[in-house]
Amino acid sequence: MTPGSRREFFAYHPRKWRLLLALGAAGSLVLTAWAMAGAVRSGAPLEFARAGISAGLVLAMLTVHLKLRPRPGWGVRVTAVALTVARATQGLIEIPWSAVKDVRRSGADRETVVIFVGEDKRVLVSQHLFASKAEFEALAATIDELRPATPHDA
């Protein structure tokens, strides 16, 4: 990768997971309607509980679907000074390169970049948050290229 072609921002766009969540919510909505029809027909409290749990599942899937939507600034920014990672629940985490102790790949297919910060903190960046494996590999290559050399003890 030439220095002029290196990108600094890698946007999250988990298409596959958003599609699966939408399909799961649609299926759960059908189950909710079926459970509600049975609850109205029988009047049993257990049937109403089943319909309520199914409706809760629909809302949970739609909430996660909404949190995973692509939006401006949601992704990983790699600069010469710091690494900024957007988290769905924690907001932006800015990690100066001086605080990074190590960067490793993890998982059976090396689908996670693990950034060790300080003594007891780590930040995970997973492949499933990106639109394609090529996007994730470009991010991993940029991180490897820009991270400072780690001192190795003898």
PDB file of C-alpha atoms in Angstrom:
ATOM      1  CA  MET A   1       0.000   0.000   0.000  1.00  0.00           C
ATOM      2  CA  THR A   2       1.514   3.312  -1.005  1.00  0.00           C
ATOM      3  CA  PRO A   3       1.426   6.225   1.444  1.00  0.00           C
ATOM      4  CA  GLY A   4      -0.810   8.249  -0.874  1.00  0.00           C
ATOM      5  CA  SER A   5      -3.434   5.490  -1.065  1.00  0.00           C
ATOM      6  CA  ARG A   6      -3.667   4.938   2.703  1.00  0.00           C
ATOM      7  CA  ARG A   7      -7.033   5.845   4.153  1.00  0.00           C
ATOM      8  CA  GLU A   8      -7.536   7.217   7.619  1.00  0.00           C
ATOM      9  CA  PHE A   9     -11.233   6.509   8.236  1.00  0.00           C
ATOM     10  CA  PHE A  10     -12.885   3.100   7.999  1.00  0.00           C
ATOM     11  CA  ALA A  11     -16.656   3.287   8.388  1.00  0.00           C
ATOM     12  CA  TYR A  12     -18.708   0.590  10.074  1.00  0.00           C
ATOM     13  CA  HIS A  13     -21.416  -0.857   7.852  1.00  0.00           C
ATOM     14  CA  PRO A  14     -22.487  -4.324   9.064  1.00  0.00           C
ATOM     15  CA  ARG A  15     -24.855  -5.173   6.193  1.00  0.00           C
ATOM     16  CA  LYS A  16     -25.107  -8.896   6.942  1.00  0.00           C
ATOM     17  CA  TRP A  17     -25.962  -8.407  10.621  1.00  0.00           C
ATOM     18  CA  ARG A  18     -28.502  -5.692   9.892  1.00  0.00           C
ATOM     19  CA  LEU A  19     -30.197  -7.946   7.329  1.00  0.00           C
ATOM     20  CA  LEU A  20     -30.270 -10.869   9.768  1.00  0.00           C
ATOM     21  CA  LEU A  21     -31.722  -8.661  12.515  1.00  0.00           C
ATOM     22  CA  ALA A  22     -34.407  -7.316  10.159  1.00  0.00           C
ATOM     23  CA  LEU A  23     -35.370 -10.845   9.091  1.00  0.00           C
ATOM     24  CA  GLY A  24     -35.388 -11.994  12.715  1.00  0.00           C
ATOM     25  CA  ALA A  25     -37.589  -9.063  13.725  1.00  0.00           C
ATOM     26  CA  ALA A  26     -40.001  -9.821  10.877  1.00  0.00           C
ATOM     27  CA  GLY A  27     -40.185 -13.484  11.906  1.00  0.00           C
ATOM     28  CA  SER A  28     -40.683 -12.516  15.549  1.00  0.00           C
ATOM     29  CA  LEU A  29     -43.432 -10.112  14.527  1.00  0.00           C
ATOM     30  CA  VAL A  30     -45.262 -12.991  12.844  1.00  0.00           C
ATOM     31  CA  LEU A  31     -44.847 -15.070  16.015  1.00  0.00           C
ATOM     32  CA  THR A  32     -46.115 -12.146  18.098  1.00  0.00           C
ATOM     33  CA  ALA A  33     -49.241 -11.862  15.953  1.00  0.00           C
ATOM     34  CA  TRP A  34     -49.808 -15.610  16.199  1.00  0.00           C
ATOM     35  CA  ALA A  35     -49.298 -15.595  19.976  1.00  0.00           C
ATOM     36  CA  MET A  36     -51.585 -12.577  20.385  1.00  0.00           C
ATOM     37  CA  ALA A  37     -54.341 -14.245  18.340  1.00  0.00           C
ATOM     38  CA  GLY A  38     -54.057 -17.329  20.554  1.00  0.00           C
ATOM     39  CA  ALA A  39     -54.083 -15.184  23.690  1.00  0.00           C
ATOM     40  CA  VAL A  40     -57.248 -13.321  22.627  1.00  0.00           C
ATOM     41  CA  ARG A  41     -58.931 -16.604  21.687  1.00  0.00           C
ATOM     42  CA  SER A  42     -58.079 -18.458  24.903  1.00  0.00           C
ATOM     43  CA  GLY A  43     -57.735 -15.594  27.390  1.00  0.00           C
ATOM     44  CA  ALA A  44     -55.022 -17.514  29.287  1.00  0.00           C
ATOM     45  CA  PRO A  45     -52.425 -15.364  31.094  1.00  0.00           C
ATOM     46  CA  LEU A  46     -49.626 -17.620  29.839  1.00  0.00           C
ATOM     47  CA  GLU A  47     -50.612 -16.875  26.249  1.00  0.00           C
ATOM     48  CA  PHE A  48     -50.481 -13.115  26.905  1.00  0.00           C
ATOM     49  CA  ALA A  49     -47.063 -13.556  28.512  1.00  0.00           C
ATOM     50  CA  ARG A  50     -45.871 -15.444  25.410  1.00  0.00           C
ATOM     51  CA  ALA A  51     -47.118 -12.632  23.169  1.00  0.00           C
ATOM     52  CA  GLY A  52     -45.431 -10.028  25.374  1.00  0.00           C
ATOM     53  CA  ILE A  53     -42.101 -11.855  25.354  1.00  0.00           C
ATOM     54  CA  SER A  54     -42.269 -12.204  21.580  1.00  0.00           C
ATOM     55  CA  ALA A  55     -43.055  -8.495  21.218  1.00  0.00           C
ATOM     56  CA  GLY A  56     -40.085  -7.718  23.468  1.00  0.00           C
ATOM     57  CA  LEU A  57     -37.882  -9.795  21.177  1.00  0.00           C
ATOM     58  CA  VAL A  58     -39.072  -7.765  18.177  1.00  0.00           C
ATOM     59  CA  LEU A  59     -38.248  -4.514  19.978  1.00  0.00           C
ATOM     60  CA  ALA A  60     -34.821  -5.791  21.044  1.00  0.00           C
ATOM     61  CA  MET A  61     -33.911  -6.802  17.492  1.00  0.00           C
ATOM     62  CA  LEU A  62     -35.103  -3.495  16.076  1.00  0.00           C
ATOM     63  CA  THR A  63     -33.144  -1.589  18.741  1.00  0.00           C
ATOM     64  CA  VAL A  64     -29.918  -3.385  17.853  1.00  0.00           C
ATOM     65  CA  HIS A  65     -30.709  -2.929  14.137  1.00  0.00           C
ATOM     66  CA  LEU A  66     -31.036   0.811  14.771  1.00  0.00           C
ATOM     67  CA  LYS A  67     -27.790   0.983  16.780  1.00  0.00           C
ATOM     68  CA  LEU A  68     -25.888  -0.748  13.952  1.00  0.00           C
ATOM     69  CA  ARG A  69     -27.044   1.671  11.257  1.00  0.00           C
ATOM     70  CA  PRO A  70     -24.311   3.478   9.311  1.00  0.00           C
ATOM     71  CA  ARG A  71     -23.909   7.076  10.419  1.00  0.00           C
ATOM     72  CA  PRO A  72     -21.305   9.816   9.979  1.00  0.00           C
ATOM     73  CA  GLY A  73     -18.228   9.351  12.142  1.00  0.00           C
ATOM     74  CA  TRP A  74     -19.121   5.795  13.155  1.00  0.00           C
ATOM     75  CA  GLY A  75     -16.077   3.661  12.504  1.00  0.00           C
ATOM     76  CA  VAL A  76     -12.333   3.630  13.118  1.00  0.00           C
ATOM     77  CA  ARG A  77     -10.058   6.595  12.410  1.00  0.00           C
ATOM     78  CA  VAL A  78      -6.340   5.887  12.197  1.00  0.00           C
ATOM     79  CA  THR A  79      -3.946   8.847  12.265  1.00  0.00           C
ATOM     80  CA  ALA A  80      -0.263   9.255  13.023  1.00  0.00           C
ATOM     81  CA  VAL A  81      -1.139  10.606  16.486  1.00  0.00           C
ATOM     82  CA  ALA A  82      -4.023   8.433  17.682  1.00  0.00           C
ATOM     83  CA  LEU A  83      -6.494   5.693  16.962  1.00  0.00           C
ATOM     84  CA  THR A  84     -10.175   6.625  17.416  1.00  0.00           C
ATOM     85  CA  VAL A  85     -12.708   3.818  17.727  1.00  0.00           C
ATOM     86  CA  ALA A  86     -16.458   4.496  17.758  1.00  0.00           C
ATOM     87  CA  ARG A  87     -18.441   2.129  19.963  1.00  0.00           C
ATOM     88  CA  ALA A  88     -22.205   1.704  19.739  1.00  0.00           C
ATOM     89  CA  THR A  89     -22.637   1.911  23.514  1.00  0.00           C
ATOM     90  CA  GLN A  90     -19.607   3.891  24.723  1.00  0.00           C
ATOM     91  CA  GLY A  91     -19.291   6.552  22.052  1.00  0.00           C
ATOM     92  CA  LEU A  92     -15.835   7.526  20.778  1.00  0.00           C
ATOM     93  CA  ILE A  93     -12.711   6.114  22.384  1.00  0.00           C
ATOM     94  CA  GLU A  94      -9.542   7.980  21.455  1.00  0.00           C
ATOM     95  CA  ILE A  95      -6.358   6.007  22.041  1.00  0.00           C
ATOM     96  CA  PRO A  96      -3.045   7.819  21.600  1.00  0.00           C
ATOM     97  CA  TRP A  97      -0.372   5.599  20.078  1.00  0.00           C
ATOM     98  CA  SER A  98       1.772   6.206  23.179  1.00  0.00           C
ATOM     99  CA  ALA A  99      -0.857   4.367  25.280  1.00  0.00           C
ATOM    100  CA  VAL A 100      -1.002   1.335  22.971  1.00  0.00           C
ATOM    101  CA  LYS A 101       0.990  -1.546  24.436  1.00  0.00           C
ATOM    102  CA  ASP A 102       0.344  -4.107  21.710  1.00  0.00           C
ATOM    103  CA  VAL A 103      -1.884  -4.852  18.716  1.00  0.00           C
ATOM    104  CA  ARG A 104      -2.754  -8.453  17.837  1.00  0.00           C
ATOM    105  CA  ARG A 105      -5.140 -10.369  15.622  1.00  0.00           C
ATOM    106  CA  SER A 106      -7.438 -12.835  17.343  1.00  0.00           C
ATOM    107  CA  GLY A 107      -9.957 -15.509  16.405  1.00  0.00           C
ATOM    108  CA  ALA A 108      -9.901 -18.620  14.276  1.00  0.00           C
ATOM    109  CA  ASP A 109      -9.851 -16.602  11.042  1.00  0.00           C
ATOM    110  CA  ARG A 110      -8.046 -13.614  12.584  1.00  0.00           C
ATOM    111  CA  GLU A 111     -11.325 -11.684  12.421  1.00  0.00           C
ATOM    112  CA  THR A 112     -10.674  -9.394  15.395  1.00  0.00           C
ATOM    113  CA  VAL A 113      -8.032  -6.729  15.992  1.00  0.00           C
ATOM    114  CA  VAL A 114      -7.230  -6.532  19.710  1.00  0.00           C
ATOM    115  CA  ILE A 115      -5.654  -3.268  20.854  1.00  0.00           C
ATOM    116  CA  PHE A 116      -4.065  -3.519  24.303  1.00  0.00           C
ATOM    117  CA  VAL A 117      -4.136  -0.187  26.133  1.00  0.00           C
ATOM    118  CA  GLY A 118      -2.327   0.164  29.429  1.00  0.00           C
ATOM    119  CA  GLU A 119      -2.055  -2.804  31.741  1.00  0.00           C
ATOM    120  CA  ASP A 120      -5.618  -4.086  31.935  1.00  0.00           C
ATOM    121  CA  LYS A 121      -7.675  -2.581  29.114  1.00  0.00           C
ATOM    122  CA  ARG A 122      -8.227  -3.801  25.590  1.00  0.00           C
ATOM    123  CA  VAL A 123     -10.324  -2.560  22.702  1.00  0.00           C
ATOM    124  CA  LEU A 124     -11.725  -5.057  20.195  1.00  0.00           C
ATOM    125  CA  VAL A 125     -12.493  -4.206  16.571  1.00  0.00           C
ATOM    126  CA  SER A 126     -14.361  -7.037  14.858  1.00  0.00           C
ATOM    127  CA  GLN A 127     -14.622  -7.845  11.182  1.00  0.00           C
ATOM    128  CA  HIS A 128     -18.405  -8.243  11.345  1.00  0.00           C
ATOM    129  CA  LEU A 129     -18.781  -4.465  11.820  1.00  0.00           C
ATOM    130  CA  PHE A 130     -17.425  -3.743   8.345  1.00  0.00           C
ATOM    131  CA  ALA A 131     -19.084  -4.121   4.960  1.00  0.00           C
ATOM    132  CA  SER A 132     -16.522  -6.631   3.679  1.00  0.00           C
ATOM    133  CA  LYS A 133     -13.463  -8.580   4.678  1.00  0.00           C
ATOM    134  CA  ALA A 134     -11.372  -6.398   2.350  1.00  0.00           C
ATOM    135  CA  GLU A 135     -12.395  -3.281   4.322  1.00  0.00           C
ATOM    136  CA  PHE A 136     -11.360  -4.963   7.567  1.00  0.00           C
ATOM    137  CA  GLU A 137      -8.045  -6.149   6.121  1.00  0.00           C
ATOM    138  CA  ALA A 138      -7.300  -2.618   4.875  1.00  0.00           C
ATOM    139  CA  LEU A 139      -7.930  -1.315   8.395  1.00  0.00           C
ATOM    140  CA  ALA A 140      -5.669  -3.968   9.938  1.00  0.00           C
ATOM    141  CA  ALA A 141      -2.915  -3.155   7.432  1.00  0.00           C
ATOM    142  CA  THR A 142      -3.181   0.573   8.177  1.00  0.00           C
ATOM    143  CA  ILE A 143      -2.998  -0.048  11.926  1.00  0.00           C
ATOM    144  CA  ASP A 144       0.060  -2.273  11.459  1.00  0.00           C
ATOM    145  CA  GLU A 145       1.659   0.365   9.263  1.00  0.00           C
ATOM    146  CA  LEU A 146       1.089   3.326  11.604  1.00  0.00           C
ATOM    147  CA  ARG A 147       1.518   1.781  15.041  1.00  0.00           C
ATOM    148  CA  PRO A 148       4.806   2.466  16.797  1.00  0.00           C
ATOM    149  CA  ALA A 149       7.270  -0.340  17.260  1.00  0.00           C
ATOM    150  CA  THR A 150       6.771  -2.164  20.533  1.00  0.00           C
ATOM    151  CA  PRO A 151       9.845  -2.685  22.714  1.00  0.00           C
ATOM    152  CA  HIS A 152      10.722  -6.334  23.222  1.00  0.00           C
ATOM    153  CA  ASP A 153      12.343  -7.456  26.417  1.00  0.00           C
ATOM    154  CA  ALA A 154      15.195  -9.903  26.193  1.00  0.00           C
TER     155      ALA A 154
END
